[in-house]
CSV table of C-alpha atoms and ligand atoms in Angstrom, one decimal:
chain,number,residue,atom,x,y,z
A,1,MET,CA,-12.5,-21.5,0.4
A,2,THR,CA,-11.8,-22.1,4.1
A,3,LYS,CA,-9.2,-25.1,4.4
A,4,SER,CA,-7.5,-26.6,7.3
A,5,ILE,CA,-3.6,-27.0,6.9
A,6,THR,CA,-1.1,-28.6,9.1
A,7,LEU,CA,2.4,-26.8,9.3
A,8,THR,CA,5.7,-27.6,10.9
A,9,LEU,CA,7.0,-24.5,12.9
A,10,LYS,CA,10.6,-23.8,13.8
A,11,VAL,CA,10.4,-21.2,16.3
A,12,TRP,CA,13.4,-19.2,18.0
A,13,ARG,CA,12.8,-20.0,21.6
A,14,GLN,CA,15.2,-17.9,24.3
A,15,GLN,CA,14.4,-17.7,27.9
A,16,ASP,CA,16.3,-14.3,28.4
A,17,PRO,CA,18.8,-12.0,27.1
A,18,GLN,CA,21.5,-14.0,28.8
A,19,SER,CA,20.4,-17.5,27.8
A,20,ARG,CA,21.3,-19.3,24.5
A,21,GLY,CA,18.7,-19.3,22.0
A,22,ARG,CA,17.6,-22.2,19.8
A,23,LEU,CA,15.0,-23.1,17.2
A,24,GLU,CA,12.3,-25.4,18.5
A,25,THR,CA,10.1,-27.4,16.1
A,26,TYR,CA,6.4,-27.8,16.6
A,27,GLU,CA,3.4,-28.9,14.7
A,28,ALA,CA,0.8,-26.6,14.0
A,29,ARG,CA,-2.5,-28.9,13.5
A,30,ASP,CA,-5.8,-28.2,12.0
A,31,ILE,CA,-5.2,-24.5,11.2
A,32,SER,CA,-7.9,-22.5,9.4
A,33,THR,CA,-6.8,-20.5,6.5
A,34,ASP,CA,-9.0,-17.8,7.9
A,35,MET,CA,-6.9,-17.4,10.5
A,36,SER,CA,-4.3,-14.6,11.0
A,37,PHE,CA,-0.6,-15.5,11.6
A,38,LEU,CA,-0.8,-14.5,15.3
A,39,GLU,CA,-4.1,-16.6,15.7
A,40,MET,CA,-2.2,-19.4,14.6
A,41,LEU,CA,0.3,-18.7,17.1
A,42,ASP,CA,-2.5,-18.5,19.7
A,43,VAL,CA,-3.6,-22.0,18.7
A,44,VAL,CA,0.0,-23.3,19.3
A,45,ASN,CA,0.4,-21.8,22.7
A,46,GLU,CA,-3.0,-23.4,23.7
A,47,GLN,CA,-1.6,-26.6,22.9
A,48,LEU,CA,1.8,-25.9,24.8
A,49,THR,CA,0.0,-24.5,27.7
A,50,LEU,CA,-2.3,-27.9,27.7
A,51,GLU,CA,0.9,-29.7,27.6
A,52,GLY,CA,2.3,-28.0,30.5
A,53,ARG,CA,5.1,-26.2,28.6
A,54,GLU,CA,5.8,-22.5,28.0
A,55,PRO,CA,4.1,-20.8,25.6
A,56,ILE,CA,5.9,-18.7,22.9
A,57,ALA,CA,6.6,-15.1,23.9
A,58,PHE,CA,5.4,-12.6,20.9
A,59,ASP,CA,4.5,-9.0,20.8
A,60,HIS,CA,1.1,-7.7,19.7
A,61,ASP,CA,-1.6,-5.3,20.5
A,62,CYS,CA,-4.4,-4.0,17.9
A,63,ARG,CA,-4.0,-7.0,15.6
A,64,GLU,CA,-5.3,-4.7,12.9
A,65,GLY,CA,-2.2,-3.4,11.5
A,66,ILE,CA,-2.2,0.1,13.0
A,67,CYS,CA,-0.1,-0.2,16.4
A,68,GLY,CA,3.4,-1.3,15.2
A,69,THR,CA,3.5,-3.7,18.1
A,70,CYS,CA,3.5,-7.2,16.5
A,71,GLY,CA,6.6,-8.2,14.0
A,72,ALA,CA,8.8,-11.2,13.7
A,73,VAL,CA,11.0,-12.5,11.0
A,74,VAL,CA,8.9,-15.4,9.0
A,75,ASN,CA,11.2,-17.4,6.3
A,76,GLY,CA,13.6,-14.7,6.5
A,77,ARG,CA,11.4,-11.7,5.9
A,78,PRO,CA,9.9,-9.2,8.4
A,79,HIS,CA,6.3,-9.5,8.9
A,80,GLY,CA,6.6,-12.3,6.3
A,81,PRO,CA,5.9,-13.1,2.7
A,82,GLU,CA,3.1,-10.6,1.7
A,83,LYS,CA,3.7,-6.9,0.4
A,84,GLY,CA,2.7,-4.3,2.6
A,85,THR,CA,1.3,-6.3,5.4
A,86,THR,CA,1.9,-6.7,9.2
A,87,LEU,CA,2.2,-9.9,10.7
A,88,CYS,CA,-1.0,-9.3,12.4
A,89,GLN,CA,-2.9,-9.1,9.0
A,90,LEU,CA,-0.7,-11.8,7.4
A,91,HIS,CA,-3.5,-14.8,6.8
A,92,MET,CA,-2.8,-18.3,6.9
A,93,ARG,CA,-4.2,-18.7,3.3
A,94,HIS,CA,-0.8,-17.4,2.0
A,95,PHE,CA,0.7,-21.0,3.4
A,96,SER,CA,0.2,-24.5,2.1
A,97,ASP,CA,-0.6,-27.6,3.8
A,98,GLY,CA,2.8,-29.3,5.0
A,99,ASP,CA,4.8,-25.9,4.6
A,100,THR,CA,7.6,-25.4,7.3
A,101,ILE,CA,7.7,-21.8,8.9
A,102,VAL,CA,10.9,-20.5,10.3
A,103,ILE,CA,10.0,-17.9,12.8
A,104,GLU,CA,12.5,-15.6,14.5
A,105,PRO,CA,12.8,-12.3,16.5
A,106,TRP,CA,14.0,-8.9,15.1
A,107,ARG,CA,17.8,-9.0,15.1
A,108,ALA,CA,19.7,-5.6,15.5
A,109,ARG,CA,22.1,-4.3,17.9
A,110,ALA,CA,19.5,-1.3,19.2
A,111,PHE,CA,16.9,-4.0,19.7
A,112,ALA,CA,17.7,-6.2,22.7
A,113,LEU,CA,15.9,-9.5,22.8
A,114,ILE,CA,13.6,-9.9,25.5
A,115,LYS,CA,12.5,-13.4,25.1
A,116,ASP,CA,11.6,-15.7,22.4
A,117,LEU,CA,10.2,-13.4,19.6
A,118,ALA,CA,9.7,-10.3,21.7
A,119,VAL,CA,12.4,-7.6,21.3
A,120,ASP,CA,12.8,-4.2,23.0
A,121,ARG,CA,11.9,-1.6,20.6
A,122,GLY,CA,12.5,1.2,23.0
A,123,ALA,CA,15.3,2.6,20.9
A,124,LEU,CA,12.5,3.9,18.5
A,125,ASP,CA,10.9,5.8,21.2
A,126,ARG,CA,14.2,7.5,22.3
A,127,LEU,CA,14.6,8.4,18.6
A,128,ILE,CA,11.2,10.4,18.7
A,129,ARG,CA,12.0,11.7,22.1
A,130,ALA,CA,15.1,13.3,20.7
A,131,GLY,CA,13.2,15.3,18.1
A,132,GLY,CA,10.2,13.5,16.5
A,133,TYR,CA,7.8,16.3,17.5
A,134,ILE,CA,6.6,19.5,17.4
A,135,SER,CA,6.4,22.1,20.4
A,136,ALA,CA,2.9,23.3,21.0
A,137,ASN,CA,3.2,26.2,23.5
A,138,THR,CA,0.3,27.9,25.2
A,139,GLY,CA,-2.7,29.1,23.4
A,140,GLY,CA,-5.5,27.7,21.7
A,141,ALA,CA,-5.1,25.6,18.6
A,142,PRO,CA,-5.0,27.4,15.6
A,143,ASP,CA,-7.7,27.1,13.0
A,144,GLY,CA,-6.2,24.5,10.4
A,145,ASN,CA,-7.7,26.4,7.7
A,146,ASN,CA,-5.4,29.5,8.7
A,147,ILE,CA,-2.4,27.4,7.5
A,148,LEU,CA,-2.6,26.6,3.7
A,149,VAL,CA,-0.8,23.4,2.6
A,150,PRO,CA,-0.7,22.4,-1.0
A,151,GLN,CA,-2.5,19.1,-1.7
A,152,GLU,CA,0.5,17.2,-3.1
A,153,THR,CA,2.6,18.6,-0.1
A,154,ALA,CA,-0.1,17.2,2.3
A,155,GLU,CA,-0.2,13.8,0.6
A,156,LEU,CA,3.6,13.5,0.8
A,157,ALA,CA,3.6,14.3,4.6
A,158,MET,CA,0.5,11.8,5.5
A,159,ASP,CA,2.2,9.2,3.3
A,160,ALA,CA,5.2,9.5,5.8
A,161,ALA,CA,2.9,9.6,8.7
A,162,ALA,CA,1.6,6.2,7.9
A,163,CYS,CA,4.7,4.7,9.6
A,164,ILE,CA,3.7,2.8,12.8
A,165,GLY,CA,7.0,2.3,14.3
A,166,CYS,CA,7.1,-1.2,14.1
A,167,GLY,CA,11.0,-1.7,13.2
A,168,ALA,CA,10.8,-3.9,10.4
A,169,CYS,CA,12.9,-1.6,8.2
A,170,VAL,CA,15.6,-1.9,10.9
A,171,ALA,CA,15.4,-5.7,10.9
A,172,ALA,CA,15.3,-6.0,7.0
A,173,CYS,CA,18.6,-3.7,6.7
A,174,PRO,CA,21.9,-5.5,6.6
A,175,ASN,CA,23.2,-2.5,8.5
A,176,ALA,CA,20.4,-2.7,11.1
A,177,SER,CA,19.7,1.1,9.9
A,178,ALA,CA,16.7,3.1,11.2
A,179,MET,CA,17.1,5.7,8.3
A,180,LEU,CA,13.6,4.7,6.9
A,181,PHE,CA,11.9,5.4,10.5
A,182,VAL,CA,13.6,8.4,11.0
A,183,GLY,CA,13.1,9.5,7.4
A,184,ALA,CA,9.4,9.1,7.7
A,185,LYS,CA,9.3,11.2,10.8
A,186,VAL,CA,11.4,13.9,9.6
A,187,SER,CA,9.7,14.0,6.4
A,188,HIS,CA,6.3,14.0,7.8
A,189,LEU,CA,7.1,17.1,10.0
A,190,ALA,CA,9.6,19.0,7.6
A,191,LEU,CA,6.8,18.8,4.9
A,192,LEU,CA,4.4,20.7,7.0
A,193,PRO,CA,4.6,24.3,8.1
A,194,GLN,CA,4.2,23.4,11.6
A,195,GLY,CA,7.2,21.6,11.4
A,196,HIS,CA,9.6,24.0,9.9
A,197,PRO,CA,10.5,26.0,13.1
A,198,GLU,CA,12.4,23.2,14.9
A,199,ALA,CA,13.3,21.3,11.5
A,200,ALA,CA,17.1,21.9,11.7
A,201,ALA,CA,17.3,20.8,15.3
A,202,ARG,CA,15.0,18.0,14.7
A,203,ALA,CA,17.2,16.4,11.7
A,204,THR,CA,20.4,17.1,13.7
A,205,ALA,CA,19.3,15.4,17.2
A,206,MET,CA,17.6,12.3,15.3
A,207,VAL,CA,20.5,11.5,13.3
A,208,ARG,CA,22.8,12.0,16.3
A,209,GLU,CA,20.8,10.1,18.5
A,210,MET,CA,20.5,7.2,15.8
A,211,ASP,CA,24.2,6.9,15.8
A,212,ARG,CA,24.4,7.0,19.6
A,213,LEU,CA,22.1,4.2,19.8
A,214,GLY,CA,23.7,1.8,17.7
A,215,PHE,CA,21.7,1.9,14.4
A,216,GLY,CA,23.8,1.5,11.3
A,217,ASN,CA,23.8,3.8,8.3
A,218,CYS,CA,21.7,3.4,4.8
A,219,GLY,CA,23.7,1.6,2.3
A,220,ASN,CA,21.0,2.1,-0.3
A,221,GLU,CA,20.1,-1.7,-0.3
A,222,ARG,CA,16.3,-0.8,-0.2
A,223,GLU,CA,15.2,-3.7,1.7
A,224,CYS,CA,14.0,-1.4,4.2
A,225,GLU,CA,11.5,-0.3,1.5
A,226,ALA,CA,10.7,-3.5,0.3
A,227,GLU,CA,9.8,-4.9,4.0
A,228,CYS,CA,7.9,-1.9,5.3
A,229,PRO,CA,4.5,-2.8,5.8
A,230,LYS,CA,3.1,0.7,5.3
A,231,GLU,CA,5.4,1.1,2.3
A,232,ILE,CA,7.2,3.8,3.3
A,233,LYS,CA,9.3,5.2,0.5
A,234,ILE,CA,13.2,5.7,0.6
A,235,THR,CA,12.7,9.2,-0.8
A,236,ASN,CA,12.1,10.0,2.8
A,237,ILE,CA,15.7,9.1,3.5
A,238,ALA,CA,16.9,11.3,0.6
A,239,ARG,CA,14.8,14.1,2.6
A,240,LEU,CA,16.3,13.4,5.8
A,241,ASN,CA,19.7,13.7,4.2
A,242,ARG,CA,18.9,16.7,2.7
A,243,GLU,CA,17.4,17.9,6.0
A,244,PHE,CA,20.5,17.0,7.7
A,245,LEU,CA,22.7,18.9,5.3
A,246,LYS,CA,20.6,22.0,5.3
A,247,ALA,CA,20.8,22.0,8.9
A,248,ARG,CA,24.7,21.5,9.1
A,249,PHE,CA,25.3,24.3,6.6
A,250,PHE,CA,22.4,27.0,6.8
A,251,SER,CA,21.5,27.1,10.5
A,252,SER,CA,22.9,27.6,13.8
A,253,VAL,CA,22.4,24.3,15.2
A,254,ARG,CA,25.4,22.5,16.2
B,301,SF4,S1,9.2,2.9,8.2
B,301,SF4,FE1,8.1,1.2,7.9
B,301,SF4,S2,9.2,-0.5,8.6
B,301,SF4,FE2,10.1,1.4,9.3
B,301,SF4,S3,9.0,1.5,11.5
B,301,SF4,FE3,7.8,2.7,9.9
B,301,SF4,S4,6.1,1.3,9.3
B,301,SF4,FE4,7.9,0.0,10.1
B,302,FES,S1,-0.7,-5.7,16.5
B,302,FES,FE1,-0.8,-3.8,16.0
B,302,FES,S2,0.2,-3.8,13.9
B,302,FES,FE2,0.1,-5.5,14.4
């Protein structure tokens, strides 16, 4: 049943990377429990704008849980309290009248803050550029049925491909590691025949780039797995480690 709730928000406000940030308190009144978390922030921003104050900057795009653009830490949890849910798909029915909600940006050395809740996740794009692709040279696309892939392998590859590149795994990890993200990308391609020719170069280049960009190492805390909105499994990190070691010991890639 739709209800209307009133919340106290403590939101991280920071004008730019150089300024000092602080938590500011706002009251979110008459919030429908049918709203998404981002719609709730829209209502607060409308109010702030009417009062002549600066609205809260936050990232969003599809609002359908598929683009990976949204994201904030809600009461200490990336994307909020619901398992397997992006911030844009988190609904206000999961909160109660009178709740206090603390909203902060992703915090990681590799994700520079832009403003308020918006951070620069370009480092994930640079990881993809390092090797998260296959080279398709000239010629028509081969018929998919010519390359047989066992059903189980295809399922594992598609599960890994569900990663939307939101960066919640990095925000959740005490070491700000991007291993779950890189593990998902490397696994997706290493499992499929089309990804095999560049597998060694890919695993080597992506791991090196991850270190260069300032991401930490995996400490097996599994917080990434717990907070990933697409429920990417850490078995993908194990596969990344295997692919990396295989490349070091059994290939000519240096
Ligand atoms: S692995 Fe999960 S948390 Fe990390 S970027 Fe991909 S979808 Fe987001
Ligand atoms: S806005 Fe696209 S996943 Fe949330």
